[in-house]
Structure formats: structure tokens, C-alpha cells
CSV table of C-alpha atoms and ligand atoms in Angstrom, one decimal:
chain,number,residue,atom,x,y,z
A,94,MET,CA,126.3,73.8,59.2
A,95,GLU,CA,124.4,71.3,61.2
A,96,THR,CA,122.9,72.5,64.5
A,97,ARG,CA,122.9,69.8,67.3
A,98,ILE,CA,120.7,70.0,70.4
A,99,LEU,CA,122.2,68.5,73.5
A,100,LYS,CA,119.7,67.8,76.5
A,101,ILE,CA,121.4,68.7,79.7
A,102,ASN,CA,119.7,67.6,83.0
A,103,SER,CA,120.2,70.6,85.5
A,104,GLU,CA,120.1,68.3,88.5
A,105,ASP,CA,122.7,66.0,87.1
A,106,ILE,CA,124.8,68.0,84.5
A,107,ASP,CA,126.7,65.8,82.1
A,108,GLY,CA,130.3,67.0,82.6
A,109,GLU,CA,131.5,65.5,79.2
A,110,ALA,CA,128.8,67.4,77.4
A,111,ILE,CA,129.6,70.7,79.0
A,112,GLU,CA,133.2,70.0,78.4
A,113,LYS,CA,132.5,69.6,74.7
A,114,ALA,CA,130.4,72.9,74.7
A,115,GLY,CA,133.2,74.8,76.5
A,116,ALA,CA,135.7,73.6,74.1
A,117,LEU,CA,133.6,75.1,71.0
A,118,ILE,CA,133.8,78.5,72.6
A,119,ARG,CA,137.4,78.4,73.4
A,120,GLU,CA,137.8,77.5,69.7
A,121,GLY,CA,136.1,80.7,68.6
A,122,GLU,CA,132.7,79.0,67.8
A,123,LEU,CA,129.2,79.8,69.2
A,124,VAL,CA,127.0,77.7,71.5
A,125,ALA,CA,123.5,78.7,72.5
A,126,PHE,CA,122.6,77.9,76.3
A,127,PRO,CA,119.9,78.2,78.8
A,128,THR,CA,119.7,80.9,81.4
A,129,GLU,CA,117.1,81.7,84.2
A,130,THR,CA,115.7,84.5,82.0
A,131,VAL,CA,116.0,83.6,78.4
A,132,TYR,CA,118.3,81.5,76.2
A,133,GLY,CA,121.5,83.2,75.2
A,134,LEU,CA,123.7,82.8,72.0
A,135,GLY,CA,127.2,82.6,73.5
A,136,GLY,CA,130.8,83.3,72.2
A,137,ASP,CA,134.2,84.0,74.0
A,138,ALA,CA,133.8,87.4,75.3
A,139,LEU,CA,137.5,88.2,74.9
A,140,ASN,CA,137.7,87.0,71.4
A,141,PRO,CA,136.7,89.9,68.8
A,142,GLU,CA,136.2,87.4,66.0
A,143,ALA,CA,133.6,85.5,68.2
A,144,SER,CA,131.7,88.7,69.0
A,145,ARG,CA,131.6,89.6,65.3
A,146,LYS,CA,130.3,86.0,64.6
A,147,ILE,CA,127.5,86.8,67.3
A,148,TYR,CA,126.4,89.8,65.4
A,149,ARG,CA,126.4,88.0,62.1
A,150,ALA,CA,124.5,85.0,63.4
A,151,LYS,CA,121.6,87.2,64.9
A,152,GLY,CA,121.8,89.7,62.1
A,153,ARG,CA,122.1,92.2,64.8
A,154,PRO,CA,123.7,95.8,64.3
A,155,SER,CA,127.2,95.8,65.6
A,156,ASP,CA,126.9,99.0,67.7
A,157,ASN,CA,124.4,97.1,70.1
A,158,PRO,CA,126.7,95.8,73.0
A,159,LEU,CA,126.8,92.2,74.3
A,160,ILE,CA,126.5,91.2,78.0
A,161,VAL,CA,129.5,89.4,79.4
A,162,HIS,CA,128.5,86.3,81.4
A,163,ILE,CA,130.5,85.1,84.4
A,164,SER,CA,130.3,82.3,86.7
A,165,ARG,CA,132.3,83.3,89.7
A,166,PHE,CA,132.5,86.7,91.7
A,167,GLU,CA,136.2,86.9,91.3
A,168,ASP,CA,136.0,86.9,87.5
A,169,LEU,CA,134.4,90.5,87.6
A,170,LYS,CA,137.3,92.4,88.6
A,171,PRO,CA,139.6,91.8,85.5
A,172,LEU,CA,136.8,93.0,83.3
A,173,VAL,CA,136.2,96.5,84.8
A,174,LYS,CA,138.0,99.5,86.1
A,175,GLU,CA,136.7,99.4,89.6
A,176,VAL,CA,134.4,97.3,91.9
A,177,THR,CA,132.8,99.8,94.1
A,178,GLU,CA,131.1,99.0,97.5
A,179,ASP,CA,127.6,99.6,96.0
A,180,VAL,CA,128.6,97.1,93.2
A,181,GLY,CA,129.8,94.5,95.8
A,182,ARG,CA,126.5,95.0,97.7
A,183,LEU,CA,124.6,94.3,94.4
A,184,MET,CA,126.6,91.2,93.7
A,185,GLU,CA,125.9,89.9,97.3
A,186,ALA,CA,122.1,90.6,97.1
A,187,PHE,CA,121.3,89.4,93.3
A,188,TRP,CA,124.2,87.3,91.9
A,189,PRO,CA,123.8,84.7,90.7
A,190,GLY,CA,120.6,86.0,89.2
A,191,PRO,CA,118.6,88.2,86.5
A,192,LEU,CA,120.6,91.5,87.1
A,193,THR,CA,123.0,93.0,84.6
A,194,LEU,CA,125.4,95.7,85.8
A,195,ILE,CA,126.9,98.3,83.5
A,196,LEU,CA,130.5,99.2,84.7
A,197,LYS,CA,133.4,101.0,83.1
A,198,LYS,CA,135.4,98.4,81.0
A,199,SER,CA,139.1,97.4,81.6
A,200,GLY,CA,141.5,96.9,78.5
A,201,LEU,CA,140.7,93.3,78.6
A,202,VAL,CA,137.4,93.6,77.0
A,203,PRO,CA,137.4,93.9,73.2
A,204,GLU,CA,135.6,96.9,71.8
A,205,GLU,CA,133.7,94.4,69.5
A,206,THR,CA,132.1,93.0,72.5
A,207,THR,CA,130.9,96.3,73.8
A,208,GLY,CA,129.8,97.8,70.5
A,209,GLY,CA,132.5,100.4,70.8
A,210,LEU,CA,131.4,101.6,74.3
A,211,PRO,CA,134.0,102.3,77.0
A,212,THR,CA,131.6,100.3,79.3
A,213,VAL,CA,130.8,96.7,79.8
A,214,ALA,CA,127.6,94.9,80.7
A,215,VAL,CA,128.1,91.8,83.2
A,216,ARG,CA,125.9,89.3,84.6
A,217,MET,CA,126.4,86.0,86.4
A,218,PRO,CA,123.4,83.8,85.7
A,219,SER,CA,121.8,81.5,88.3
A,220,HIS,CA,120.8,78.7,85.9
A,221,PRO,CA,123.1,75.6,86.9
A,222,VAL,CA,123.9,74.7,83.2
A,223,ALA,CA,124.8,78.2,82.3
A,224,LEU,CA,127.1,78.4,85.2
A,225,SER,CA,128.8,75.2,84.2
A,226,PHE,CA,129.1,76.0,80.8
A,227,ILE,CA,130.6,79.5,81.5
A,228,ALA,CA,133.2,77.9,83.7
A,229,ALA,CA,134.1,75.3,81.1
A,230,ALA,CA,134.2,77.9,78.3
A,231,GLY,CA,137.1,80.0,80.1
A,232,GLY,CA,135.0,82.2,82.4
A,233,TYR,CA,133.8,84.9,80.1
A,234,VAL,CA,131.0,84.2,77.7
A,235,ALA,CA,129.4,87.1,75.7
A,236,ALA,CA,125.8,86.4,75.0
A,237,PRO,CA,122.8,88.4,73.7
A,238,SER,CA,119.4,86.7,73.7
A,239,ALA,CA,119.6,83.8,71.2
A,240,ASN,CA,117.0,85.0,68.8
A,241,VAL,CA,117.3,86.5,65.3
A,242,SER,CA,117.5,90.2,65.9
A,243,GLY,CA,113.9,91.8,66.1
A,244,ARG,CA,112.2,88.5,67.2
A,245,PRO,CA,110.7,87.5,70.5
A,246,SER,CA,113.6,86.1,72.9
A,247,PRO,CA,113.7,82.4,73.0
A,248,THR,CA,112.5,80.6,76.0
A,249,LYS,CA,112.9,77.1,74.8
A,250,ALA,CA,115.6,75.2,73.0
A,251,VAL,CA,113.4,74.8,70.0
A,252,HIS,CA,112.8,78.6,69.6
A,253,VAL,CA,116.7,78.8,69.3
A,254,MET,CA,116.5,76.0,66.7
A,255,GLU,CA,113.7,78.1,64.7
A,256,ASP,CA,115.8,81.1,64.6
A,257,LEU,CA,119.6,80.0,64.4
A,258,GLY,CA,119.3,76.5,63.2
A,259,GLY,CA,122.0,76.0,60.4
A,260,ARG,CA,123.9,79.1,61.9
A,261,ILE,CA,125.5,77.7,64.9
A,262,PRO,CA,126.9,74.1,65.8
A,263,LEU,CA,125.3,73.6,69.1
A,264,ILE,CA,122.3,74.2,71.3
A,265,LEU,CA,122.4,73.3,75.0
A,266,ASP,CA,118.7,72.3,76.2
A,267,GLY,CA,118.3,73.1,79.8
A,268,ASP,CA,114.4,73.1,79.6
A,269,ASP,CA,112.0,76.2,79.6
A,270,SER,CA,113.4,79.4,81.0
A,271,GLN,CA,111.9,80.0,84.3
A,272,ILE,CA,111.6,83.9,84.4
A,273,GLY,CA,110.9,84.5,80.5
A,274,LEU,CA,111.9,88.1,80.2
A,275,GLU,CA,115.5,89.4,79.9
A,276,SER,CA,117.6,90.6,82.8
A,277,THR,CA,117.2,93.9,84.6
A,278,ILE,CA,119.9,96.3,83.2
A,279,LEU,CA,121.5,98.7,86.0
A,280,ASP,CA,123.7,101.5,84.8
A,281,MET,CA,126.1,102.0,87.5
A,282,THR,CA,128.6,104.3,85.5
A,283,ALA,CA,126.8,107.7,85.7
A,284,GLY,CA,125.8,109.4,89.0
A,285,VAL,CA,122.7,107.7,90.4
A,286,PRO,CA,122.2,104.1,89.4
A,287,THR,CA,119.7,104.0,86.5
A,288,ILE,CA,117.4,101.1,85.2
A,289,LEU,CA,118.0,100.8,81.5
A,290,ARG,CA,115.9,97.8,81.0
A,291,PRO,CA,113.2,96.6,83.6
A,292,GLY,CA,113.2,93.0,84.6
A,293,TYR,CA,112.5,90.5,87.3
A,294,ILE,CA,114.7,92.4,89.8
A,295,THR,CA,112.5,95.8,90.2
A,296,GLN,CA,113.4,99.3,91.3
A,297,ASP,CA,111.9,98.6,94.8
A,298,MET,CA,114.2,95.5,95.3
A,299,LEU,CA,117.3,97.6,94.2
A,300,GLN,CA,116.2,100.5,96.5
A,301,LYS,CA,116.5,98.1,99.5
A,302,VAL,CA,120.3,97.6,98.7
A,303,LEU,CA,121.2,101.1,97.2
A,304,ASP,CA,120.2,104.6,98.6
A,305,GLN,CA,118.9,106.0,95.2
A,306,VAL,CA,117.9,104.2,92.0
A,307,GLU,CA,116.3,105.8,89.0
A,308,THR,CA,114.6,104.4,86.0
A,309,ASP,CA,115.7,105.9,82.2
A,310,PRO,CA,112.9,108.2,81.6
A,311,SER,CA,112.7,107.0,78.1
A,312,LEU,CA,111.1,103.5,79.4
A,313,LEU,CA,108.4,105.3,81.2
A,314,ARG,CA,107.5,107.6,78.3
A,315,PRO,CA,107.9,106.1,75.0
A,316,ASP,CA,107.5,109.4,73.3
A,317,CYS,CA,110.4,110.8,75.4
A,318,LYS,CA,112.8,113.0,73.4
A,319,GLU,CA,115.9,111.5,75.0
A,320,PRO,CA,117.0,108.3,73.4
A,321,PRO,CA,117.3,105.2,75.5
A,322,ARG,CA,120.5,104.7,77.1
A,323,ALA,CA,120.7,100.9,76.5
A,324,PRO,CA,121.4,100.9,72.7
A,325,GLY,CA,119.3,97.7,72.3
A,326,MET,CA,116.3,99.5,73.7
A,327,ARG,CA,116.1,101.8,70.6
A,328,TYR,CA,115.3,98.9,68.1
A,329,ARG,CA,112.0,97.8,67.4
A,330,HIS,CA,112.3,94.5,69.5
A,331,TYR,CA,110.5,91.3,70.7
A,332,ALA,CA,108.0,91.6,67.8
A,333,PRO,CA,105.9,88.8,66.3
A,334,ARG,CA,105.5,88.8,62.5
A,335,GLY,CA,101.7,89.5,62.8
A,336,GLU,CA,100.5,93.1,63.6
A,337,LEU,CA,100.0,93.5,67.5
A,338,THR,CA,97.8,96.0,69.1
A,339,VAL,CA,97.5,96.5,72.9
A,340,VAL,CA,93.9,97.4,74.0
A,341,GLU,CA,93.9,99.2,77.4
A,342,GLY,CA,90.9,100.3,79.7
A,343,ALA,CA,88.4,98.5,82.0
A,344,PRO,CA,88.0,94.9,81.6
A,345,ALA,CA,84.6,94.6,80.3
A,346,ALA,CA,85.3,97.6,77.6
A,347,VAL,CA,88.4,96.0,76.6
A,348,ILE,CA,86.7,92.6,75.8
A,349,ALA,CA,84.1,94.4,73.7
A,350,CYS,CA,86.6,96.3,71.9
A,351,ILE,CA,88.9,93.2,71.0
A,352,ASN,CA,85.8,91.6,69.8
A,353,ASP,CA,85.0,94.4,67.7
A,354,LEU,CA,88.4,94.9,66.2
A,355,THR,CA,88.5,91.1,65.5
A,356,ARG,CA,85.2,91.0,63.8
A,357,LYS,CA,86.4,93.9,61.4
A,358,ALA,CA,89.8,92.1,60.8
A,359,ARG,CA,88.0,88.8,60.1
A,360,SER,CA,85.6,90.6,57.7
A,361,GLU,CA,88.8,91.8,55.7
A,362,GLY,CA,89.8,88.1,55.5
A,363,LYS,CA,92.7,88.4,58.2
A,364,ARG,CA,93.7,85.8,60.4
A,365,THR,CA,93.1,86.9,63.9
A,366,GLY,CA,94.6,86.2,67.4
A,367,VAL,CA,93.8,87.3,71.0
A,368,LEU,CA,96.1,87.4,73.9
A,369,GLY,CA,94.0,87.3,77.0
A,370,THR,CA,94.0,85.7,80.4
A,371,LYS,CA,92.4,82.4,81.9
A,372,GLU,CA,89.6,84.6,83.2
A,373,THR,CA,88.8,86.2,79.8
A,374,GLU,CA,89.6,83.7,77.1
A,375,LYS,CA,86.0,82.3,76.8
A,376,GLU,CA,84.9,85.7,75.9
A,377,TYR,CA,86.6,86.0,72.8
A,378,ALA,CA,85.9,84.8,69.2
A,379,ALA,CA,89.0,84.7,67.0
A,380,ASP,CA,91.0,82.1,65.0
A,381,SER,CA,93.5,81.8,67.7
A,382,ILE,CA,92.9,82.6,71.4
A,383,LYS,CA,95.7,82.3,73.8
A,384,SER,CA,95.8,82.8,77.6
A,385,VAL,CA,99.0,84.2,79.5
A,386,GLY,CA,97.7,82.5,82.8
A,387,GLU,CA,95.7,83.8,85.7
A,388,ARG,CA,95.7,87.6,85.8
A,389,ARG,CA,96.9,87.7,89.3
A,390,ASP,CA,99.9,85.3,88.4
A,391,GLU,CA,102.3,87.9,87.0
A,392,GLU,CA,105.2,85.4,87.0
A,393,ALA,CA,103.2,83.2,84.6
A,394,ILE,CA,102.4,86.1,82.5
A,395,ALA,CA,106.2,86.8,82.1
A,396,ARG,CA,107.1,83.3,81.4
A,397,ASN,CA,104.5,82.8,78.9
A,398,LEU,CA,104.6,86.0,76.9
A,399,TYR,CA,107.4,85.3,74.3
A,400,ARG,CA,106.3,81.7,73.7
A,401,LEU,CA,102.7,82.9,72.8
A,402,LEU,CA,103.9,85.6,70.6
A,403,ARG,CA,105.8,83.0,68.6
A,404,GLU,CA,103.0,80.5,68.6
A,405,PHE,CA,101.0,83.4,66.7
A,406,ASP,CA,103.6,83.5,64.1
A,407,GLU,CA,103.5,79.7,63.6
A,408,GLU,CA,99.9,79.8,63.1
A,409,GLY,CA,100.4,82.5,60.5
A,410,THR,CA,98.3,84.9,62.5
A,411,ASP,CA,98.0,88.4,60.7
A,412,VAL,CA,96.7,90.7,63.4
A,413,ILE,CA,96.8,90.1,67.2
A,414,PHE,CA,95.0,92.0,69.8
A,415,SER,CA,96.1,91.8,73.5
A,416,GLU,CA,95.0,92.9,76.8
A,417,SER,CA,97.3,95.0,78.9
A,418,PHE,CA,99.0,93.6,82.0
A,419,HIS,CA,99.9,96.6,84.2
A,420,GLY,CA,100.3,96.4,88.0
A,421,GLY,CA,102.2,94.0,90.3
A,422,SER,CA,105.9,94.1,90.3
A,423,LEU,CA,106.5,92.7,87.0
A,424,GLY,CA,103.9,94.9,85.3
A,425,GLN,CA,106.5,97.4,84.2
A,426,ALA,CA,108.9,94.7,82.7
A,427,VAL,CA,106.1,92.8,80.9
A,428,MET,CA,104.5,96.0,79.5
A,429,ASN,CA,107.9,97.4,78.4
A,430,ARG,CA,108.2,94.2,76.1
A,431,LEU,CA,104.5,94.0,75.0
A,432,LEU,CA,104.4,97.6,74.0
A,433,LYS,CA,107.6,97.4,72.1
A,434,ALA,CA,106.5,94.1,70.3
A,435,ALA,CA,103.4,96.2,69.4
A,436,GLY,CA,105.4,99.1,68.2
A,437,TYR,CA,103.7,101.2,70.7
A,438,ARG,CA,100.3,100.5,68.9
A,439,VAL,CA,97.9,100.9,71.7
A,440,HIS,CA,94.0,101.3,71.6
A,441,LYS,CA,92.7,103.1,74.7
A,442,VAL,CA,89.0,102.3,75.4
A,443,HIS,CA,86.5,104.2,77.9
A,444,SER,CA,84.7,102.0,80.2
A,445,LEU,CA,81.3,100.6,79.6
A,446,LYS,CA,78.2,102.4,81.4
A,447,SER,CA,77.9,99.4,83.7
A,448,GLU,CA,81.5,99.9,85.2
A,449,GLU,CA,81.3,103.3,85.9
B,124,TXA,O1,118.6,88.1,80.3
B,124,TXA,C1,119.5,88.6,79.6
B,124,TXA,O2,120.1,89.6,79.9
B,124,TXA,C2,119.7,87.8,78.4
B,124,TXA,C3,120.5,86.6,78.9
B,124,TXA,C4,121.0,85.7,77.6
B,124,TXA,O3,121.5,86.7,79.6
B,124,TXA,N1,120.6,88.5,77.6
B,124,TXA,C5,120.1,89.6,76.8
B,124,TXA,O4,121.0,90.2,75.9
B,124,TXA,O5,119.0,90.0,76.9
B,124,TXA,P1,120.6,91.1,74.8
B,124,TXA,O6,121.9,91.3,73.9
B,124,TXA,O7,119.5,90.7,74.0
B,124,TXA,O8,120.3,92.6,75.5
B,124,TXA,C6,121.4,93.2,76.0
B,124,TXA,C7,121.0,94.6,76.2
B,124,TXA,C8,120.8,95.5,74.9
B,124,TXA,O9,119.8,96.2,75.0
B,124,TXA,C9,122.2,96.2,75.1
B,124,TXA,O10,122.0,97.4,74.1
B,124,TXA,C10,122.4,96.5,76.5
B,124,TXA,O11,121.9,95.3,77.1
B,124,TXA,N2,123.8,96.7,76.8
B,124,TXA,C11,124.9,95.9,76.6
B,124,TXA,N3,125.8,96.5,77.0
B,124,TXA,C12,125.6,97.9,77.3
B,124,TXA,C13,126.5,99.1,77.9
B,124,TXA,N4,127.8,98.7,77.9
B,124,TXA,N5,125.8,100.1,77.9
B,124,TXA,C14,124.3,100.1,77.9
B,124,TXA,N6,123.5,99.1,77.4
B,124,TXA,C15,124.3,98.0,77.2
B,125,MG,MG1,117.8,90.5,73.0
């Protein structure tokens, strides 16, 4: 199958192009589209055959449920058993935007879309191209991130082409994703609302709207006995092809340690990569050194992370050493993705004498 990329200007949306994309979805086909978080691989959420196609195209296990994307508030009600006051408040505060809500599903949503679960994940993205496309597609678009299962999520149309070229008829190109990490997932079905995947909307932000919000304990402690409640968080994920190790500790000690590890890997004939910041990139000696941006600019770190992991792959990097990016309001979301990408391979270093 030939895959076309159609460039859409967010400020002046080409109605005809959107109508064509919407028609493909209504016919049961798949279309990749931009959102403010990452690119999505869309299919008709109410058509079980379209959901099966999504799983096939991504190579994704079919027990890992999809997020249903909507473009209007009033389209939520038919999907779910109940829209509580709390859910209404969350929609007012965060939709359209990077928040996904898990709710009890109605009979309208096929089990193929929810991976057999009695609940459904729903989100209204804020990207103008996504909103027009969802409306043209009939209002309900099931979409996982548009990567092959296990690879970093796509933040550019060319990333989607790399992964899904030849498997889908159309990619809508709406420029680079602004946020760069997938939406926050909040489970509203079990007692206290619980964050199942951290993202741009943080626990602090949610707590301004709801009395109580918890975070799934398995996110805070990867060695936790409890399995994560979002099925997708169980899989190794977001991973580059090279072996990634995160190095944690005081800044000077981290630089020294990464340089040691790099030297050793190079002496074994490996192609090496380092993921650092604008402040530290000059300190390293590796085959490929990349900067996520200034350390204090956490939005840039979130936006650049997946793209840089993909670039290491393109360059055939065998081993990658990364600084860690804790702290700030996005630190939890960034580190959640980075540690998963590293398969939780972490090298902790003690501070150098001069830093004590
Ligand atoms: O930002 C995003 O959310 C992007 C864009 C395209 O909207 N989408 C995305 O979808 O990240 P995906 O499929 O890559 O991740 C969805 C996550 C998975 O971990 C899945 O297990 C979880 O949401 N999920 C979906 N439905 C669920 C449900 N009913 N209960 C618990 N977890 C659910
Ligand atoms: Mg994904």
C-alpha cells in the first residue's frame, strides 16, 4: 500500500483534505494524524474491524486498549455509563488538551477498542487539525500513538512514515508535536481518581480541580509487586534500538561516569551516544552527542526526548548514556518514559569530593 503524507496548515485548514481523511476513517481505513502530545494512528472507534486493523498495523497486543478521541463535549455521553460532576469539572478545566479519562463504557463502544475491558479511555485533543479530522471522521476516532509497538512515540510526520509507511494509506502532517509526551491518563472508575500514566497535566494541576488524586504506585516504584493498571504501561516501551543506560547523581560525577562508560564501550568497538543538556554537551566525547535543551527548560526536554532517541537509532548507535531529568513539574513524566526506554537500566554515581 502506498502511504501519502498530506501537509495541513493548522491556521488555515484545508477542508477538502480533511474531508478525504474523514471519509477514509468512515470506510474503515486508518489515518495517522497530529495531536499536541504525539501523532496518533486513527481508526473508527465504533468499528471493531478498524480497531483490529490498528493492532495489526502497530504490531500491538490486542489486550492493550485504545484511547477514543472526540472533538465535542457532547460526544462523551454516548460512550460512557455516567458523566459525574467531577468528570464535568475535569472536562471544563483540561479539555481540549492532554488529559485522558478512564470511564465505565457504554454498549456503544466495541470490546475490540477497549481490549476487552469494561472501561473506555477518552480524550479531546487540542490540536486544531486533530479536532477537524475527528469531526469529519464521524466523531469517534480510536488512536494509539502512531509508532510500531515498542518504539518511541512519533512527534513528527516523518517518524510515522518510518514506522508505518506502506501499512496505512494516509498521514496528516500538522507539524511537530508541541508537548512531545503522551497524555496524562486518569482513572475515574475506582474510588480515588488515580493517575495511571504521568504527562503534561500533573497531579498538582488535577488536585486544584478534584479533592483527592493518587498516582498508581507502580509508576513511582518500578520494582512494585502490583502490576500497572494501564495495560500499556506493562510493556517495555518507548525504546530505541541501542542499549540505553540512565546515569544519576551529582552533575560533575555524572559527566565523569558517562565519559568512563563511553570510553569503555568505544574500546569494545561500539558506536556510542550521549544524551545531555546544552550546559553539558561540550563535556562529552562520544560518537554522537545530543542535547535535550537547557536543563531548566523542561518543556523542551519533553518535546525533544523521543526525536533524539529516534536519531540515535538512525545513526546506528549501539549504546546510549543519558543524564537524568528529575525535578520540575514535568520531571515525573519525562523520567517515566526515559526509564522505560532504558528498561530501568540505571547507573547511580556518588558525588565527587569537590561537590560534597
Ligand atoms: O497522548 C496520547 O494519549 C496519544 C495521542 C495519540 O492521543 N495516544 C496514546 O495512546 O498515547 P496509546 O495507545 O499509545 O496509549 C494508551 C494507553 C495505554 O497504556 C493503554 O493501556 C491505556 O492508555 N489505556 C487505554 N484504555 C484503557 C483503559 N480502559 N483502562 C486502563 N488503561 C487504558
Ligand atoms: Mg503508545
